[in-house]
Amino acid sequence: MFKLVPNFSLRHNNSFGIDVTANYWVTISTLRDLDEAFTKYPHLSGETKMIIGGGSNLLFLSDFDGVVLSPDFIGYEITYQDDQVIEIEVGAGVEWDDFVAYCVEHGWYGVENLSLIPGKVGAAPVQNIGAYGVEIEQVIVCVKGLNLETGEIGSYTQEQCCFSYRSSIFKEKMLNRFMVISVVFRLQKMGELVSAYGDLSGMLKELDEPSLKNARDAVIKIRRSKLPDPKILGNAGSFFRNPILSAREAASLAEFLPGLPLYPTSGKEVKVAAGFLIDHAGWKGRKVGRAAVHDRQALVLVNLGGATGAEILELSMAIQQDVFEKFGVVLEREVQVVE
Ligand code: EPU
């Protein structure tokens, strides 16, 4: 059965906690639900559509004049396994961290470093979630879903997803046009932990033979120490992407800013820590009205309570301008702004 609510408050469906409404909110657990909803309420077809998973990467500037589809497809199905690997199809509506916990419990390697990332499984490939040296693209076999324009069910192979740093075809060309139904992951039964990342490597080095559970616990501990819980303080994780510079630009910036963390990418470019730049420009902990820069991680903007999307956007633009004036670096938003 689908659930349709008109004039729906989105406050609890965007992790910034911005108080806006949508014309309609429709929760669907099966494709039949979607058919039924559009048959029973034909005027929905004329509404602008938006898909919300956990709403953990969105910044609303105003009420949404359209229908929000909330996919609630749940369940796990093993589609292949041998001695080394297991492939598992997971419903888009499953909480991402529940899936990670499930994998760790079963001894499957691949997603443990992505512990505690908020949101649903269906949203994870959209922005190619990543943390502590792992990006979800590394474990995806394919993404299945519905093309809302043609009504066709289709599957994108890993390659067709066009993954890049915190992006994919679903966040670009197919944004709000393709509704993820399930994701097929390939995990390792006899894998190795990815423990090179600074904070994590420090914690795991203290253990003799760190297990999957140790890695998950360490990631959870690091995240809790730096990142605000959206249930308590509205936020959308990193507000900006870490900028990618040419090796030469990065080297001259590091000369000007000793200690600047540099992460080489697969190409010749270098990713630099935006949080370090924002922090060193003096923004960490700064409040502007009801919006603020988090006091433990400058890459995260927070809603102190009752902030509008415009207030948060304004703060983000002041930071972008200041970082550009001080360091000549353009910061790009990671969060998706909904106008
Ligand atoms: N730093 C500062 N001051 C700050 C924040 C960071 O000096 O206020 C320095 C840190 O000391 C560290 C470096 O910057 O040396 C990097 O910081 P951190 O390890 O916290 O990671 P990040 O680069 O800021 C990225 C992801 C996070 C992910 C972490 C861990 C992006 C945009 N963000 O943050 O992802 O959890 O690495 O892998 O790539 C997200 O996407 O929402 C997110 C939280």
mmCIF file of C-alpha atoms and ligand atoms in Angstrom:
data_model
loop_
_atom_site.group_PDB
_atom_site.id
_atom_site.type_symbol
_atom_site.label_atom_id
_atom_site.label_comp_id
_atom_site.label_asym_id
_atom_site.label_seq_id
_atom_site.Cartn_x
_atom_site.Cartn_y
_atom_site.Cartn_z
ATOM 1 C CA MET A 1 0.000 0.000 0.000
ATOM 2 C CA PHE A 2 1.305 3.444 -0.864
ATOM 3 C CA LYS A 3 0.941 6.291 1.608
ATOM 4 C CA LEU A 4 0.139 9.770 0.309
ATOM 5 C CA VAL A 5 0.192 12.874 2.488
ATOM 6 C CA PRO A 6 -0.694 16.275 0.990
ATOM 7 C CA ASN A 7 0.998 19.495 2.177
ATOM 8 C CA PHE A 8 3.707 17.467 3.904
ATOM 9 C CA SER A 9 6.283 19.016 6.244
ATOM 10 C CA LEU A 10 9.772 17.914 5.197
ATOM 11 C CA ARG A 11 11.356 18.996 8.462
ATOM 12 C CA HIS A 12 12.056 15.432 9.600
ATOM 13 C CA ASN A 13 13.045 14.314 6.105
ATOM 14 C CA ASN A 14 16.051 16.538 5.534
ATOM 15 C CA SER A 15 18.975 16.201 7.917
ATOM 16 C CA PHE A 16 19.449 20.009 8.078
ATOM 17 C CA GLY A 17 15.965 20.070 9.653
ATOM 18 C CA ILE A 18 14.807 22.920 7.386
ATOM 19 C CA ASP A 19 11.115 23.585 7.875
ATOM 20 C CA VAL A 20 9.629 23.465 4.371
ATOM 21 C CA THR A 21 6.709 21.584 2.860
ATOM 22 C CA ALA A 22 6.057 19.559 -0.299
ATOM 23 C CA ASN A 23 2.715 19.474 -2.122
ATOM 24 C CA TYR A 24 2.628 15.702 -1.688
ATOM 25 C CA TRP A 25 4.684 13.005 -0.020
ATOM 26 C CA VAL A 26 4.269 9.481 -1.352
ATOM 27 C CA THR A 27 5.861 6.450 0.311
ATOM 28 C CA ILE A 28 6.040 3.335 -1.856
ATOM 29 C CA SER A 29 7.216 -0.136 -0.905
ATOM 30 C CA THR A 30 6.627 -1.804 -4.276
ATOM 31 C CA LEU A 31 6.399 -0.690 -7.897
ATOM 32 C CA ARG A 32 2.722 -1.588 -7.778
ATOM 33 C CA ASP A 33 2.297 1.050 -5.082
ATOM 34 C CA LEU A 34 3.651 3.651 -7.469
ATOM 35 C CA ASP A 35 1.250 2.577 -10.225
ATOM 36 C CA GLU A 36 -1.652 2.638 -7.822
ATOM 37 C CA ALA A 37 -0.767 6.094 -6.489
ATOM 38 C CA PHE A 38 -0.565 7.595 -9.990
ATOM 39 C CA THR A 39 -3.742 5.810 -11.107
ATOM 40 C CA LYS A 40 -5.732 6.931 -8.095
ATOM 41 C CA TYR A 41 -4.348 10.501 -8.203
ATOM 42 C CA PRO A 42 -3.697 11.183 -11.910
ATOM 43 C CA HIS A 43 -2.852 14.843 -11.282
ATOM 44 C CA LEU A 44 0.378 13.636 -9.605
ATOM 45 C CA SER A 45 1.789 13.026 -13.090
ATOM 46 C CA GLY A 46 1.836 16.773 -13.738
ATOM 47 C CA GLU A 47 3.771 17.540 -10.541
ATOM 48 C CA THR A 48 7.538 17.994 -10.452
ATOM 49 C CA LYS A 49 9.046 14.881 -8.899
ATOM 50 C CA MET A 50 11.791 14.522 -6.394
ATOM 51 C CA ILE A 51 13.172 11.379 -4.773
ATOM 52 C CA ILE A 52 14.274 11.516 -1.154
ATOM 53 C CA GLY A 53 16.188 8.706 0.500
ATOM 54 C CA GLY A 54 17.274 9.910 3.930
ATOM 55 C CA GLY A 55 17.476 13.575 2.878
ATOM 56 C CA SER A 56 20.991 13.768 4.266
ATOM 57 C CA ASN A 57 22.562 15.721 1.425
ATOM 58 C CA LEU A 58 19.887 18.321 0.669
ATOM 59 C CA LEU A 59 19.485 22.001 1.441
ATOM 60 C CA PHE A 60 15.971 23.323 0.828
ATOM 61 C CA LEU A 61 15.680 27.049 0.113
ATOM 62 C CA SER A 62 11.890 27.100 -0.076
ATOM 63 C CA ASP A 63 8.795 24.894 -0.100
ATOM 64 C CA PHE A 64 8.963 22.186 -2.741
ATOM 65 C CA ASP A 65 6.261 22.686 -5.349
ATOM 66 C CA GLY A 66 5.860 19.057 -6.332
ATOM 67 C CA VAL A 67 5.624 15.469 -5.214
ATOM 68 C CA VAL A 68 8.305 13.766 -3.166
ATOM 69 C CA LEU A 69 8.690 10.035 -3.743
ATOM 70 C CA SER A 70 10.082 8.143 -0.802
ATOM 71 C CA PRO A 71 11.181 4.651 -1.874
ATOM 72 C CA ASP A 72 10.799 2.158 0.916
ATOM 73 C CA PHE A 73 11.898 -1.016 -0.884
ATOM 74 C CA ILE A 74 13.483 -3.215 1.754
ATOM 75 C CA GLY A 75 15.130 -6.614 1.957
ATOM 76 C CA TYR A 76 18.335 -8.468 1.177
ATOM 77 C CA GLU A 77 18.909 -11.201 -1.375
ATOM 78 C CA ILE A 78 22.132 -13.056 -2.011
ATOM 79 C CA THR A 79 22.526 -13.251 -5.774
ATOM 80 C CA TYR A 80 25.887 -15.011 -5.995
ATOM 81 C CA GLN A 81 28.590 -16.421 -3.765
ATOM 82 C CA ASP A 82 31.710 -18.553 -3.849
ATOM 83 C CA ASP A 83 34.597 -19.064 -1.417
ATOM 84 C CA GLN A 84 35.918 -15.564 -1.965
ATOM 85 C CA VAL A 85 33.059 -13.197 -2.698
ATOM 86 C CA ILE A 86 29.412 -12.661 -2.045
ATOM 87 C CA GLU A 87 27.008 -10.561 -4.076
ATOM 88 C CA ILE A 88 23.966 -9.215 -2.344
ATOM 89 C CA GLU A 89 21.026 -7.180 -3.613
ATOM 90 C CA VAL A 90 19.757 -4.662 -1.092
ATOM 91 C CA GLY A 91 16.539 -2.619 -1.165
ATOM 92 C CA ALA A 92 16.876 1.151 -1.604
ATOM 93 C CA GLY A 93 14.881 1.809 1.564
ATOM 94 C CA VAL A 94 17.233 -0.075 3.899
ATOM 95 C CA GLU A 95 19.117 2.230 6.292
ATOM 96 C CA TRP A 96 22.693 2.403 5.054
ATOM 97 C CA ASP A 97 24.243 1.776 8.446
ATOM 98 C CA ASP A 98 21.971 -1.235 9.096
ATOM 99 C CA PHE A 99 23.400 -2.752 5.919
ATOM 100 C CA VAL A 100 26.962 -2.032 7.063
ATOM 101 C CA ALA A 101 26.249 -3.632 10.448
ATOM 102 C CA TYR A 102 24.760 -6.681 8.660
ATOM 103 C CA CYS A 103 27.903 -7.097 6.526
ATOM 104 C CA VAL A 104 30.214 -6.791 9.517
ATOM 105 C CA GLU A 105 28.166 -9.342 11.480
ATOM 106 C CA HIS A 106 28.419 -11.792 8.572
ATOM 107 C CA GLY A 107 32.156 -11.228 8.142
ATOM 108 C CA TRP A 108 31.929 -9.582 4.704
ATOM 109 C CA TYR A 109 34.567 -6.976 3.898
ATOM 110 C CA GLY A 110 34.101 -3.811 1.858
ATOM 111 C CA VAL A 111 31.800 -1.340 3.559
ATOM 112 C CA GLU A 112 33.032 -1.267 7.169
ATOM 113 C CA ASN A 113 34.809 2.086 6.677
ATOM 114 C CA LEU A 114 31.481 3.558 5.583
ATOM 115 C CA SER A 115 29.935 2.908 8.997
ATOM 116 C CA LEU A 116 27.497 5.438 10.440
ATOM 117 C CA ILE A 117 27.053 7.430 7.233
ATOM 118 C CA PRO A 118 23.476 8.676 7.447
ATOM 119 C CA GLY A 119 20.925 7.926 4.738
ATOM 120 C CA LYS A 120 19.462 4.992 2.855
ATOM 121 C CA VAL A 121 21.023 2.380 0.573
ATOM 122 C CA GLY A 122 19.295 3.914 -2.471
ATOM 123 C CA ALA A 123 20.949 7.279 -1.922
ATOM 124 C CA ALA A 124 24.427 5.849 -1.375
ATOM 125 C CA PRO A 125 25.347 5.391 -5.081
ATOM 126 C CA VAL A 126 23.747 8.723 -6.012
ATOM 127 C CA GLN A 127 26.538 10.630 -4.345
ATOM 128 C CA ASN A 128 29.086 7.826 -4.254
ATOM 129 C CA ILE A 129 29.435 8.009 -0.474
ATOM 130 C CA GLY A 130 32.948 7.677 0.829
ATOM 131 C CA ALA A 131 35.019 7.777 3.989
ATOM 132 C CA TYR A 132 38.390 6.637 5.347
ATOM 133 C CA GLY A 133 39.828 5.565 2.014
ATOM 134 C CA VAL A 134 36.756 3.723 0.662
ATOM 135 C CA GLU A 135 34.152 4.853 -1.841
ATOM 136 C CA ILE A 136 30.997 2.890 -2.494
ATOM 137 C CA GLU A 137 31.796 2.602 -6.203
ATOM 138 C CA GLN A 138 34.471 0.028 -5.257
ATOM 139 C CA VAL A 139 31.844 -2.476 -4.084
ATOM 140 C CA ILE A 140 28.961 -1.862 -6.497
ATOM 141 C CA VAL A 141 28.058 -4.406 -9.177
ATOM 142 C CA CYS A 142 24.976 -2.566 -10.473
ATOM 143 C CA VAL A 143 22.163 -0.215 -9.531
ATOM 144 C CA LYS A 144 18.586 -1.201 -10.442
ATOM 145 C CA GLY A 145 15.671 1.182 -10.655
ATOM 146 C CA LEU A 146 12.859 2.841 -12.520
ATOM 147 C CA ASN A 147 13.187 5.518 -15.171
ATOM 148 C CA LEU A 148 10.423 7.905 -14.129
ATOM 149 C CA GLU A 149 10.187 9.429 -17.603
ATOM 150 C CA THR A 150 9.891 6.260 -19.664
ATOM 151 C CA GLY A 151 8.428 3.975 -16.993
ATOM 152 C CA GLU A 152 11.100 1.403 -17.834
ATOM 153 C CA ILE A 153 12.902 -0.681 -15.268
ATOM 154 C CA GLY A 154 16.607 -0.725 -15.887
ATOM 155 C CA SER A 155 19.971 -1.545 -14.454
ATOM 156 C CA TYR A 156 23.175 0.513 -14.548
ATOM 157 C CA THR A 157 26.390 -1.454 -14.418
ATOM 158 C CA GLN A 158 29.174 -0.078 -12.235
ATOM 159 C CA GLU A 159 30.729 1.518 -15.296
ATOM 160 C CA GLN A 160 27.464 3.054 -16.500
ATOM 161 C CA CYS A 161 26.981 4.731 -13.116
ATOM 162 C CA CYS A 162 29.831 7.166 -14.114
ATOM 163 C CA PHE A 163 31.055 7.408 -10.549
ATOM 164 C CA SER A 164 33.325 10.258 -9.583
ATOM 165 C CA TYR A 165 34.259 11.896 -6.300
ATOM 166 C CA ARG A 166 30.920 12.287 -4.435
ATOM 167 C CA SER A 167 28.941 12.061 -7.674
ATOM 168 C CA SER A 168 27.439 9.728 -10.268
ATOM 169 C CA ILE A 169 25.079 9.778 -13.225
ATOM 170 C CA PHE A 170 22.201 9.710 -10.696
ATOM 171 C CA LYS A 171 23.278 13.052 -9.205
ATOM 172 C CA GLU A 172 23.868 14.620 -12.634
ATOM 173 C CA LYS A 173 22.068 13.637 -15.843
ATOM 174 C CA MET A 174 19.525 11.311 -14.198
ATOM 175 C CA LEU A 175 18.840 13.436 -11.103
ATOM 176 C CA ASN A 176 15.211 12.874 -10.037
ATOM 177 C CA ARG A 177 14.651 10.941 -13.264
ATOM 178 C CA PHE A 178 15.814 7.542 -12.060
ATOM 179 C CA MET A 179 14.475 6.037 -8.849
ATOM 180 C CA VAL A 180 16.804 3.471 -7.326
ATOM 181 C CA ILE A 181 14.996 0.294 -6.296
ATOM 182 C CA SER A 182 17.949 -1.840 -5.242
ATOM 183 C CA VAL A 183 21.722 -1.963 -5.320
ATOM 184 C CA VAL A 184 23.837 -5.068 -5.882
ATOM 185 C CA PHE A 185 27.095 -5.097 -3.891
ATOM 186 C CA ARG A 186 30.127 -7.371 -4.190
ATOM 187 C CA LEU A 187 31.835 -7.997 -0.852
ATOM 188 C CA GLN A 188 34.843 -10.081 0.081
ATOM 189 C CA LYS A 189 34.718 -13.046 2.437
ATOM 190 C CA MET A 190 38.458 -13.003 3.021
ATOM 191 C CA GLY A 191 39.225 -9.362 2.599
ATOM 192 C CA GLU A 192 41.649 -6.995 4.191
ATOM 193 C CA LEU A 193 40.909 -3.876 6.153
ATOM 194 C CA VAL A 194 41.587 -0.534 4.472
ATOM 195 C CA SER A 195 43.403 1.137 7.311
ATOM 196 C CA ALA A 196 45.811 3.629 5.779
ATOM 197 C CA TYR A 197 43.680 6.697 6.477
ATOM 198 C CA GLY A 198 45.235 8.897 9.204
ATOM 199 C CA ASP A 199 42.780 8.794 12.119
ATOM 200 C CA LEU A 200 41.751 5.208 11.466
ATOM 201 C CA SER A 201 45.244 3.799 11.054
ATOM 202 C CA GLY A 202 46.241 5.302 14.411
ATOM 203 C CA MET A 203 43.383 3.555 16.197
ATOM 204 C CA LEU A 204 43.797 0.193 14.456
ATOM 205 C CA LYS A 205 47.577 0.105 14.957
ATOM 206 C CA GLU A 206 46.990 -0.204 18.689
ATOM 207 C CA LEU A 207 45.360 -3.605 18.113
ATOM 208 C CA ASP A 208 47.165 -6.876 17.316
ATOM 209 C CA GLU A 209 44.929 -8.249 14.610
ATOM 210 C CA PRO A 210 42.112 -5.786 14.065
ATOM 211 C CA SER A 211 38.835 -7.379 13.016
ATOM 212 C CA LEU A 212 36.021 -6.056 10.849
ATOM 213 C CA LYS A 213 34.156 -5.178 14.030
ATOM 214 C CA ASN A 214 37.203 -3.285 15.338
ATOM 215 C CA ALA A 215 37.314 -1.254 12.122
ATOM 216 C CA ARG A 216 33.598 -0.470 12.324
ATOM 217 C CA ASP A 217 33.859 0.523 15.986
ATOM 218 C CA ALA A 218 36.888 2.745 15.283
ATOM 219 C CA VAL A 219 35.129 4.532 12.402
ATOM 220 C CA ILE A 220 32.050 5.057 14.573
ATOM 221 C CA LYS A 221 34.200 6.478 17.345
ATOM 222 C CA ILE A 222 36.014 8.891 15.005
ATOM 223 C CA ARG A 223 32.800 10.048 13.340
ATOM 224 C CA ARG A 224 31.056 10.594 16.689
ATOM 225 C CA SER A 225 33.996 12.661 17.916
ATOM 226 C CA LYS A 226 33.979 15.011 14.901
ATOM 227 C CA LEU A 227 30.625 14.970 13.191
ATOM 228 C CA PRO A 228 27.439 16.253 14.770
ATOM 229 C CA ASP A 229 24.479 13.850 15.034
ATOM 230 C CA PRO A 230 21.852 15.262 12.638
ATOM 231 C CA LYS A 231 19.124 14.194 15.065
ATOM 232 C CA ILE A 232 20.559 16.657 17.569
ATOM 233 C CA LEU A 233 22.137 19.348 15.389
ATOM 234 C CA GLY A 234 20.886 19.659 11.812
ATOM 235 C CA ASN A 235 23.650 19.171 9.216
ATOM 236 C CA ALA A 236 24.434 17.368 5.977
ATOM 237 C CA GLY A 237 27.940 16.104 6.657
ATOM 238 C CA SER A 238 30.619 17.784 4.541
ATOM 239 C CA PHE A 239 29.053 20.839 2.955
ATOM 240 C CA PHE A 240 31.860 21.235 0.391
ATOM 241 C CA ARG A 241 33.908 18.797 -1.641
ATOM 242 C CA ASN A 242 37.613 18.652 -0.959
ATOM 243 C CA PRO A 243 39.056 20.653 -3.881
ATOM 244 C CA ILE A 244 41.215 18.871 -6.432
ATOM 245 C CA LEU A 245 44.208 20.929 -7.551
ATOM 246 C CA SER A 246 47.094 20.415 -9.938
ATOM 247 C CA ALA A 247 50.216 19.082 -8.219
ATOM 248 C CA ARG A 248 51.887 22.464 -8.732
ATOM 249 C CA GLU A 249 48.986 24.466 -7.244
ATOM 250 C CA ALA A 250 48.784 22.104 -4.278
ATOM 251 C CA ALA A 251 52.542 22.350 -3.634
ATOM 252 C CA SER A 252 52.542 26.141 -3.623
ATOM 253 C CA LEU A 253 49.479 26.225 -1.388
ATOM 254 C CA ALA A 254 51.157 23.813 1.046
ATOM 255 C CA GLU A 255 54.198 26.082 1.152
ATOM 256 C CA PHE A 256 51.955 28.967 2.138
ATOM 257 C CA LEU A 257 49.987 26.786 4.582
ATOM 258 C CA PRO A 258 52.330 24.321 6.324
ATOM 259 C CA GLY A 259 50.534 21.200 7.539
ATOM 260 C CA LEU A 260 47.875 21.320 4.812
ATOM 261 C CA PRO A 261 46.755 17.704 4.306
ATOM 262 C CA LEU A 262 47.284 16.580 0.685
ATOM 263 C CA TYR A 263 45.792 13.415 -0.775
ATOM 264 C CA PRO A 264 47.146 12.265 -4.141
ATOM 265 C CA THR A 265 44.391 11.099 -6.528
ATOM 266 C CA SER A 266 44.675 8.366 -9.142
ATOM 267 C CA GLY A 267 45.603 10.997 -11.734
ATOM 268 C CA LYS A 268 48.290 13.650 -11.368
ATOM 269 C CA GLU A 269 46.089 15.883 -9.288
ATOM 270 C CA VAL A 270 46.006 16.364 -5.539
ATOM 271 C CA LYS A 271 43.003 16.619 -3.274
ATOM 272 C CA VAL A 272 43.411 19.094 -0.429
ATOM 273 C CA ALA A 273 41.465 19.226 2.838
ATOM 274 C CA ALA A 274 38.772 21.894 2.541
ATOM 275 C CA GLY A 275 38.149 21.638 6.307
ATOM 276 C CA PHE A 276 41.745 22.725 6.934
ATOM 277 C CA LEU A 277 41.355 25.746 4.608
ATOM 278 C CA ILE A 278 38.053 26.832 6.202
ATOM 279 C CA ASP A 279 39.501 26.307 9.669
ATOM 280 C CA HIS A 280 42.637 28.315 8.822
ATOM 281 C CA ALA A 281 40.537 31.103 7.363
ATOM 282 C CA GLY A 282 39.091 31.434 10.886
ATOM 283 C CA TRP A 283 35.593 30.055 10.344
ATOM 284 C CA LYS A 284 35.524 27.057 12.667
ATOM 285 C CA GLY A 285 32.809 27.479 15.297
ATOM 286 C CA ARG A 286 31.621 30.816 13.836
ATOM 287 C CA LYS A 287 27.892 31.557 14.091
ATOM 288 C CA VAL A 288 25.961 33.703 11.665
ATOM 289 C CA GLY A 289 22.369 34.021 12.826
ATOM 290 C CA ARG A 290 20.988 30.526 13.289
ATOM 291 C CA ALA A 291 23.604 28.901 11.055
ATOM 292 C CA ALA A 292 27.134 27.982 12.122
ATOM 293 C CA VAL A 293 30.349 26.249 11.178
ATOM 294 C CA HIS A 294 30.722 23.148 13.345
ATOM 295 C CA ASP A 295 33.284 23.633 16.104
ATOM 296 C CA ARG A 296 34.968 20.223 15.602
ATOM 297 C CA GLN A 297 34.954 19.938 11.799
ATOM 298 C CA ALA A 298 34.937 23.116 9.720
ATOM 299 C CA LEU A 299 33.666 21.322 6.610
ATOM 300 C CA VAL A 300 30.302 20.827 8.278
ATOM 301 C CA LEU A 301 27.705 23.599 8.481
ATOM 302 C CA VAL A 302 25.006 23.266 11.118
ATOM 303 C CA ASN A 303 21.502 24.495 11.816
ATOM 304 C CA LEU A 304 21.558 25.815 15.379
ATOM 305 C CA GLY A 305 17.766 25.609 15.436
ATOM 306 C CA GLY A 306 15.188 27.208 13.172
ATOM 307 C CA ALA A 307 17.637 28.314 10.466
ATOM 308 C CA THR A 308 16.317 28.741 6.934
ATOM 309 C CA GLY A 309 18.039 27.172 3.962
ATOM 310 C CA ALA A 310 18.887 30.680 2.772
ATOM 311 C CA GLU A 311 20.751 31.461 6.013
ATOM 312 C CA ILE A 312 22.861 28.323 5.635
ATOM 313 C CA LEU A 313 23.493 29.040 1.960
ATOM 314 C CA GLU A 314 24.504 32.613 2.768
ATOM 315 C CA LEU A 315 27.025 31.370 5.344
ATOM 316 C CA SER A 316 28.405 28.880 2.818
ATOM 317 C CA MET A 317 28.835 31.631 0.215
ATOM 318 C CA ALA A 318 30.669 33.878 2.686
ATOM 319 C CA ILE A 319 33.053 30.976 3.379
ATOM 320 C CA GLN A 320 33.576 30.307 -0.344
ATOM 321 C CA GLN A 321 34.412 33.959 -0.973
ATOM 322 C CA ASP A 322 36.757 34.223 2.004
ATOM 323 C CA VAL A 323 38.622 30.999 1.197
ATOM 324 C CA PHE A 324 38.996 32.175 -2.384
ATOM 325 C CA GLU A 325 40.309 35.596 -1.302
ATOM 326 C CA LYS A 326 42.719 34.137 1.265
ATOM 327 C CA PHE A 327 43.977 31.041 -0.557
ATOM 328 C CA GLY A 328 42.819 31.359 -4.186
ATOM 329 C CA VAL A 329 40.910 28.066 -3.927
ATOM 330 C CA VAL A 330 37.380 27.595 -5.242
ATOM 331 C CA LEU A 331 35.246 25.465 -2.915
ATOM 332 C CA GLU A 332 32.447 23.554 -4.587
ATOM 333 C CA ARG A 333 29.338 22.490 -2.753
ATOM 334 C CA GLU A 334 28.817 18.794 -2.087
ATOM 335 C CA VAL A 335 25.320 19.363 -0.740
ATOM 336 C CA GLN A 336 22.516 19.582 -3.299
ATOM 337 C CA VAL A 337 20.602 22.861 -3.060
ATOM 338 C CA VAL A 338 16.865 22.605 -3.837
ATOM 339 C CA GLU A 339 15.433 25.963 -4.922
HETATM 340 N N1 EPU B 1 40.919 19.589 9.271
HETATM 341 C C1 EPU B 1 41.236 20.721 9.943
HETATM 342 N N2 EPU B 1 40.231 21.469 10.486
HETATM 343 C C2 EPU B 1 38.928 21.106 10.375
HETATM 344 C C3 EPU B 1 38.599 19.956 9.663
HETATM 345 C C4 EPU B 1 39.611 19.187 9.106
HETATM 346 O O1 EPU B 1 42.406 21.080 10.090
HETATM 347 O O2 EPU B 1 38.075 21.841 10.900
HETATM 348 C C5 EPU B 1 41.986 18.726 8.749
HETATM 349 C C6 EPU B 1 42.086 17.465 9.626
HETATM 350 O O3 EPU B 1 42.958 17.664 10.707
HETATM 351 C C7 EPU B 1 42.592 16.437 8.678
HETATM 352 C C8 EPU B 1 42.055 16.885 7.337
HETATM 353 O O4 EPU B 1 41.647 18.238 7.478
HETATM 354 O O5 EPU B 1 43.986 16.450 8.630
HETATM 355 C C9 EPU B 1 40.919 16.026 6.854
HETATM 356 O O6 EPU B 1 39.854 16.026 7.816
HETATM 357 P P1 EPU B 1 38.925 14.746 8.033
HETATM 358 O O7 EPU B 1 39.724 13.541 8.273
HETATM 359 O O8 EPU B 1 37.904 15.104 9.072
HETATM 360 O O9 EPU B 1 38.235 14.517 6.622
HETATM 361 P P2 EPU B 1 37.714 15.521 5.498
HETATM 362 O O10 EPU B 1 38.634 15.498 4.351
HETATM 363 O O11 EPU B 1 37.392 16.834 6.108
HETATM 364 C C10 EPU B 1 36.410 13.696 4.175
HETATM 365 C C11 EPU B 1 35.011 13.448 3.700
HETATM 366 C C12 EPU B 1 34.129 12.982 4.835
HETATM 367 C C13 EPU B 1 34.724 11.712 5.408
HETATM 368 C C14 EPU B 1 36.161 12.002 5.881
HETATM 369 C C15 EPU B 1 36.868 10.755 6.341
HETATM 370 C C16 EPU B 1 34.662 14.918 1.809
HETATM 371 C C17 EPU B 1 34.001 16.150 1.302
HETATM 372 N N3 EPU B 1 34.476 14.653 3.094
HETATM 373 O O12 EPU B 1 36.350 14.776 5.091
HETATM 374 O O13 EPU B 1 32.849 12.663 4.300
HETATM 375 O O14 EPU B 1 33.964 11.235 6.501
HETATM 376 O O15 EPU B 1 36.930 12.535 4.765
HETATM 377 O O16 EPU B 1 37.180 9.972 5.245
HETATM 378 O O17 EPU B 1 35.320 14.217 1.042
HETATM 379 C C18 EPU B 1 30.744 13.613 3.805
HETATM 380 O O18 EPU B 1 31.001 13.439 2.615
HETATM 381 O O19 EPU B 1 29.645 14.131 4.169
HETATM 382 C C19 EPU B 1 31.732 13.272 4.806
HETATM 383 C C20 EPU B 1 31.561 13.533 6.105
#
